[in-house]
Amino acid sequence: MLAPMADVALDAPTATRDAPPRADFEIVPLKGLPIVGAVLVALVVAIAANRLWALEFFHVAAGGLWTSFDLFLGFVLGPILGRLAIPARVELTTRLMPKLLLIMPTLVTCTLASGWQLGRLLGTIDSGYANHGWIVASYVVVGVMAVIALAVLEPANVAVLFELKKPRPNPQVIQTLMKRFIYTAGITGAMQVTTLVIMTKVATG
Amino acid sequence: MSERALPPVTELGVVSMALIVAGGISIASQLPENVPLTLPILFLVASSLIMLANLIALARTPGFDWDAFFDVAKWALVGYAVIAGILEFVFVHDGVRGGILVVLTLSLVVYAVHVPLLIGFTVARYQ
């Protein structure tokens, strides 16, 4: 998750030297919280109602967006960022990463919670289901992504934003933290492609 | 950048989270049959002990910026408590009961505490 910022680290030592004065930014965009709250309430309603369409909507829409975000940010926007001027990278980072702090956990929660409920409704998470091996494989894939995202990337994401908010950000700190994105981008990408394979297999029986 | 000697909080956090995930997969992969809980309980206990070790190691670190840690960790805790609450709701709504529910609930508690701990630590270590 959030792999794209990896390239910001490459020239980080020069980032503050070359960067123009930055506009202040919110680490967590407070305006987005009501939207997140509304989405999560809708998710709980969908689960409580246990309706196929609502659960399918949340699982497919949120899951598709989660995978798309990860692949787009990691393999499209990331390399583009790496070729931008340092001030542009910092500017984009301070505008994009706070939004991702709200978007990604919301998408992941919606995907997993609705997916579990959908599996209960359809019987696809039962151990007797024909494609049970594929389902267990999806647990492993999600588990790997969850450990990387929660224990490695999310803390780095927040710490980078705190560093960039300082009057004089320390480029070494940013570079150190951004290495985490570089090291994990390939794993996350592989897991997301595997997710696509597994989910299309399960959907088609 | 601060080069103070700090305990391997992130590395231990990765191991702890991996154990929680492994326990969850172990349970989920065997539903709705009778789920043997020995392995998930062992994973949960090991994960909890690692989290405790992380907290103790941090508490014994001289000069650690606890103000920054709590400033960040408390809000992260709110966020992850909400997520854990939704997942708990799903389990209860689906009729999960007994030992399985206890193990899953405690696993969510470890998850909801350890992730904010890791976020708070990563921010505070560079303050």
Coordinates of C-alpha atoms in Angstrom, one line a residue:
Chain A
M1 CA 0.0 0.0 0.0
L2 CA 1.2 3.5 -0.7
A3 CA 4.2 2.3 -2.6
P4 CA 4.4 5.2 -5.0
M5 CA 6.3 7.6 -2.9
A6 CA 9.3 5.4 -3.0
D7 CA 11.1 7.6 -5.6
V8 CA 10.8 10.6 -3.4
A9 CA 13.5 9.1 -1.3
L10 CA 16.1 8.9 -4.1
D11 CA 17.1 12.5 -4.0
A12 CA 15.9 13.2 -0.5
P13 CA 19.1 14.9 0.7
T14 CA 18.5 17.7 -1.6
A15 CA 14.8 18.0 -1.0
T16 CA 14.8 20.7 1.6
R17 CA 17.6 22.6 0.0
D18 CA 15.8 23.0 -3.3
A19 CA 12.3 23.2 -2.1
P20 CA 10.4 26.5 -2.1
P21 CA 8.4 27.4 1.0
R22 CA 5.6 25.0 1.3
A23 CA 2.0 25.6 2.2
D24 CA 0.9 24.1 5.5
F25 CA -1.1 20.9 5.3
E26 CA -3.1 18.6 7.5
I27 CA -1.6 15.2 8.2
V28 CA -5.2 13.9 8.5
P29 CA -7.6 15.8 6.3
L30 CA -10.4 16.6 8.8
K31 CA -12.9 17.4 6.0
G32 CA -12.7 13.8 4.8
L33 CA -13.6 12.3 8.1
P34 CA -17.4 12.7 7.7
I35 CA -17.2 11.0 4.3
V36 CA -15.2 8.1 5.9
G37 CA -17.8 7.9 8.7
A38 CA -20.7 7.8 6.2
V39 CA -19.0 5.0 4.2
L40 CA -18.4 3.0 7.3
V41 CA -22.0 3.5 8.6
A42 CA -23.2 2.3 5.1
L43 CA -20.9 -0.7 5.4
V44 CA -22.3 -1.7 8.8
V45 CA -25.9 -1.3 7.5
A46 CA -25.1 -3.5 4.5
I47 CA -23.6 -6.2 6.8
A48 CA -26.5 -6.0 9.2
A49 CA -29.1 -6.2 6.3
N50 CA -27.1 -9.1 4.9
R51 CA -28.3 -8.2 1.4
L52 CA -26.4 -9.8 -1.5
W53 CA -26.3 -6.7 -3.7
A54 CA -25.1 -4.3 -1.0
L55 CA -22.4 -6.8 0.1
E56 CA -21.3 -7.5 -3.4
F57 CA -21.2 -3.7 -4.1
F58 CA -18.9 -3.0 -1.1
H59 CA -16.7 -6.0 -1.7
V60 CA -16.2 -5.5 -5.5
A61 CA -16.1 -1.7 -5.5
A62 CA -13.8 -1.3 -2.5
G63 CA -11.7 -4.3 -3.5
G64 CA -11.3 -3.1 -7.0
L65 CA -10.3 0.4 -5.9
W66 CA -7.8 -1.0 -3.3
T67 CA -6.1 -3.1 -6.0
S68 CA -6.2 -0.3 -8.5
F69 CA -4.8 2.2 -6.1
D70 CA -1.9 -0.1 -5.1
L71 CA -1.0 -1.0 -8.7
F72 CA -1.4 2.5 -10.1
L73 CA 0.4 4.2 -7.3
G74 CA 3.2 1.7 -7.2
F75 CA 3.9 1.1 -10.9
V76 CA 2.5 4.2 -12.7
L77 CA 2.6 7.3 -10.4
G78 CA 5.7 6.1 -8.5
P79 CA 8.1 6.1 -11.6
I80 CA 6.6 9.4 -12.8
L81 CA 7.2 10.9 -9.4
G82 CA 10.8 9.8 -9.6
R83 CA 11.3 12.0 -12.6
L84 CA 9.7 15.1 -11.2
A85 CA 11.7 18.0 -9.8
I86 CA 12.3 17.8 -6.1
P87 CA 9.8 20.6 -5.1
A88 CA 7.1 19.0 -7.2
R89 CA 7.7 15.6 -5.5
V90 CA 7.4 17.2 -2.1
E91 CA 4.3 19.2 -3.2
L92 CA 2.6 16.1 -4.5
T93 CA 3.6 14.0 -1.5
T94 CA 2.1 16.5 1.0
R95 CA -1.1 16.7 -1.0
L96 CA -1.5 13.0 -1.8
M97 CA -0.3 11.1 1.2
P98 CA -2.7 12.7 3.8
K99 CA -5.7 11.7 1.5
L100 CA -4.3 8.2 1.3
L101 CA -4.2 8.0 5.1
L102 CA -8.0 8.2 5.0
I103 CA -8.8 6.4 1.7
M104 CA -6.7 3.2 2.0
P105 CA -7.8 2.0 5.5
T106 CA -11.4 2.7 4.5
L107 CA -11.1 0.7 1.4
V108 CA -9.4 -2.2 3.1
T109 CA -12.0 -2.3 5.9
C110 CA -14.9 -2.2 3.4
T111 CA -13.3 -4.9 1.3
L112 CA -12.5 -7.3 4.1
A113 CA -15.6 -6.8 6.3
S114 CA -18.1 -7.1 3.3
G115 CA -16.0 -9.9 1.8
W116 CA -16.3 -12.0 4.9
Q117 CA -20.0 -11.4 5.2
L118 CA -20.5 -12.1 1.5
G119 CA -18.6 -15.4 2.0
R120 CA -20.9 -16.3 4.8
L121 CA -23.9 -15.5 2.7
L122 CA -22.8 -17.4 -0.3
G123 CA -21.0 -20.2 1.6
T124 CA -17.7 -19.6 -0.1
I125 CA -15.8 -19.4 3.2
D126 CA -17.1 -22.8 4.4
S127 CA -14.4 -25.4 4.4
G128 CA -16.6 -27.6 2.3
Y129 CA -16.7 -25.1 -0.6
A130 CA -15.3 -26.5 -3.9
N131 CA -12.7 -23.7 -4.3
H132 CA -11.7 -23.7 -0.6
G133 CA -8.0 -23.8 -1.4
W134 CA -8.3 -20.6 -3.4
I135 CA -10.2 -18.9 -0.6
V136 CA -7.5 -19.9 1.9
A137 CA -4.9 -18.6 -0.5
S138 CA -6.7 -15.2 -0.6
Y139 CA -6.5 -15.1 3.2
V140 CA -2.7 -15.6 3.0
V141 CA -2.4 -12.9 0.3
V142 CA -4.4 -10.4 2.3
G143 CA -2.5 -11.4 5.5
V144 CA 0.8 -10.6 3.9
M145 CA -0.5 -7.3 2.6
A146 CA -2.0 -6.4 5.9
V147 CA 1.3 -7.1 7.8
I148 CA 3.3 -5.0 5.4
A149 CA 0.7 -2.2 5.3
L150 CA 0.0 -2.0 9.0
A151 CA 3.4 -2.7 10.6
V152 CA 5.7 -1.2 8.0
L153 CA 4.1 1.3 5.5
E154 CA 1.4 3.1 7.5
P155 CA 3.8 4.1 10.3
A156 CA 6.3 5.3 7.7
N157 CA 3.6 7.2 5.9
V158 CA 2.6 9.1 9.0
A159 CA 6.2 9.7 10.1
V160 CA 7.1 11.2 6.7
L161 CA 4.2 13.6 6.9
F162 CA 5.2 14.6 10.4
E163 CA 8.8 15.2 9.2
L164 CA 7.6 17.2 6.1
K165 CA 5.5 19.4 8.4
K166 CA 8.5 20.5 10.3
P167 CA 10.0 24.0 9.4
R168 CA 13.2 22.2 8.4
P169 CA 12.5 18.6 7.4
N170 CA 15.4 16.3 7.8
P171 CA 16.1 14.7 4.4
Q172 CA 17.9 11.7 6.0
V173 CA 14.8 10.8 8.0
I174 CA 12.6 11.0 4.9
Q175 CA 15.1 8.9 3.0
T176 CA 15.3 6.3 5.7
L177 CA 11.5 6.0 6.0
M178 CA 11.0 5.9 2.2
K179 CA 13.3 2.9 1.9
R180 CA 10.4 0.9 3.3
F181 CA 8.2 1.7 0.3
I182 CA 11.0 0.7 -2.1
Y183 CA 11.6 -2.6 -0.4
T184 CA 7.9 -3.6 -0.2
A185 CA 6.5 -2.2 -3.5
G186 CA 7.3 -5.4 -5.4
I187 CA 5.7 -7.7 -2.7
T188 CA 2.6 -5.6 -2.6
G189 CA 2.3 -5.5 -6.4
A190 CA 2.7 -9.3 -6.6
M191 CA 0.1 -9.8 -3.9
Q192 CA -2.4 -7.6 -5.7
V193 CA -2.0 -9.4 -9.0
T194 CA -2.4 -12.7 -7.2
T195 CA -5.6 -11.2 -5.6
L196 CA -6.9 -10.6 -9.1
V197 CA -6.2 -14.1 -10.2
I198 CA -7.8 -15.7 -7.1
M199 CA -10.9 -13.5 -7.1
T200 CA -11.6 -14.0 -10.8
K201 CA -11.1 -17.8 -10.3
V202 CA -13.5 -17.8 -7.3
A203 CA -16.1 -15.7 -9.1
T204 CA -16.2 -18.0 -12.1
G205 CA -16.2 -21.2 -10.1
Chain B
M1 CA 18.4 11.9 12.3
S2 CA 18.4 10.5 15.7
E3 CA 20.7 7.6 16.0
R4 CA 19.8 6.7 19.6
A5 CA 19.9 3.0 20.4
L6 CA 16.3 2.0 20.1
P7 CA 14.7 -1.4 20.6
P8 CA 13.7 -3.3 17.4
V9 CA 10.0 -2.2 17.9
T10 CA 9.1 -2.3 14.2
E11 CA 10.7 -5.7 13.6
L12 CA 8.9 -7.2 16.6
G13 CA 5.7 -5.5 15.5
V14 CA 6.0 -7.3 12.1
V15 CA 6.4 -10.6 13.9
S16 CA 3.5 -9.9 16.3
M17 CA 1.1 -8.9 13.5
A18 CA 2.2 -11.9 11.4
L19 CA 1.3 -14.2 14.3
I20 CA -2.1 -12.6 14.7
V21 CA -2.8 -12.9 11.0
A22 CA -1.7 -16.6 11.0
G23 CA -4.0 -17.3 13.9
G24 CA -6.9 -15.7 12.1
I25 CA -6.2 -17.6 8.9
S26 CA -6.0 -20.8 10.9
I27 CA -9.5 -20.2 12.3
A28 CA -11.1 -18.9 9.1
S29 CA -9.8 -21.7 7.0
Q30 CA -11.6 -24.3 9.1
L31 CA -15.0 -22.7 9.6
P32 CA -17.8 -23.7 10.1
E33 CA -16.4 -27.1 11.3
N34 CA -15.1 -27.5 14.9
V35 CA -12.1 -25.3 14.9
P36 CA -9.1 -26.5 16.9
L37 CA -8.0 -23.5 18.9
T38 CA -4.6 -24.7 20.2
L39 CA -2.6 -23.2 17.4
P40 CA -4.5 -19.8 17.3
I41 CA -4.2 -19.5 21.0
L42 CA -0.4 -20.2 20.9
F43 CA -0.1 -17.5 18.1
L44 CA -2.2 -15.1 20.1
V45 CA -0.2 -15.6 23.3
A46 CA 3.1 -15.2 21.4
S47 CA 1.8 -12.1 19.7
S48 CA 0.7 -10.6 23.0
L49 CA 4.0 -11.3 24.7
I50 CA 5.8 -9.7 21.8
M51 CA 3.6 -6.6 22.1
L52 CA 4.3 -6.5 25.8
A53 CA 8.0 -6.9 25.2
N54 CA 7.8 -3.9 22.8
L55 CA 6.0 -1.8 25.4
I56 CA 8.5 -2.7 28.1
A57 CA 11.5 -2.1 25.8
L58 CA 10.1 1.3 24.9
A59 CA 9.4 2.2 28.5
R60 CA 13.1 1.5 29.3
T61 CA 14.4 3.6 26.5
P62 CA 16.0 6.8 27.9
G63 CA 15.1 10.0 26.2
F64 CA 12.2 8.6 24.2
D65 CA 9.7 11.4 23.2
W66 CA 6.6 10.1 25.0
D67 CA 4.6 13.3 24.3
A68 CA 5.0 12.8 20.5
F69 CA 4.3 9.1 20.9
F70 CA 1.0 9.7 22.8
D71 CA -0.1 12.6 20.5
V72 CA 0.0 10.3 17.5
A73 CA -0.9 6.9 19.1
K74 CA -4.0 8.1 20.8
W75 CA -5.7 9.2 17.5
A76 CA -4.4 6.1 15.7
L77 CA -5.9 4.0 18.5
V78 CA -9.3 5.7 18.0
G79 CA -9.1 4.9 14.3
Y80 CA -8.1 1.3 14.7
A81 CA -10.5 0.7 17.5
V82 CA -13.3 1.7 15.0
I83 CA -12.0 -0.7 12.4
A84 CA -11.6 -3.5 15.0
G85 CA -15.1 -2.7 16.2
I86 CA -16.6 -3.2 12.7
L87 CA -14.8 -6.5 12.3
E88 CA -16.0 -7.6 15.8
F89 CA -19.5 -6.7 14.8
V90 CA -19.2 -8.9 11.7
F91 CA -18.1 -11.9 13.8
V92 CA -20.9 -11.4 16.4
H93 CA -23.5 -10.7 13.7
D94 CA -22.5 -14.0 12.0
G95 CA -23.1 -16.0 15.2
V96 CA -19.5 -16.6 16.1
R97 CA -19.5 -17.6 19.8
G98 CA -17.5 -19.3 22.5
G99 CA -13.8 -19.9 22.3
I100 CA -13.5 -18.8 18.7
L101 CA -15.1 -15.4 19.5
V102 CA -12.8 -14.9 22.5
V103 CA -9.6 -15.7 20.4
L104 CA -10.8 -13.5 17.6
T105 CA -11.7 -10.6 20.0
L106 CA -8.4 -10.7 21.8
S107 CA -6.6 -10.9 18.4
L108 CA -8.4 -7.7 17.4
V109 CA -7.4 -6.1 20.7
V110 CA -3.7 -6.9 20.0
Y111 CA -4.2 -5.5 16.4
A112 CA -5.9 -2.3 17.6
V113 CA -3.2 -1.6 20.2
H114 CA -0.1 -2.7 18.4
V115 CA -0.6 -0.8 15.1
P116 CA -1.0 2.6 16.9
L117 CA 2.0 1.7 19.0
L118 CA 4.0 1.2 15.8
I119 CA 2.8 4.4 14.3
G120 CA 3.4 6.4 17.5
F121 CA 6.9 4.9 17.8
T122 CA 7.9 5.6 14.2
V123 CA 6.9 9.2 14.5
A124 CA 8.3 9.8 18.0
R125 CA 11.7 8.3 17.3
Y126 CA 12.5 11.1 14.9
Q127 CA 11.2 14.0 17.0

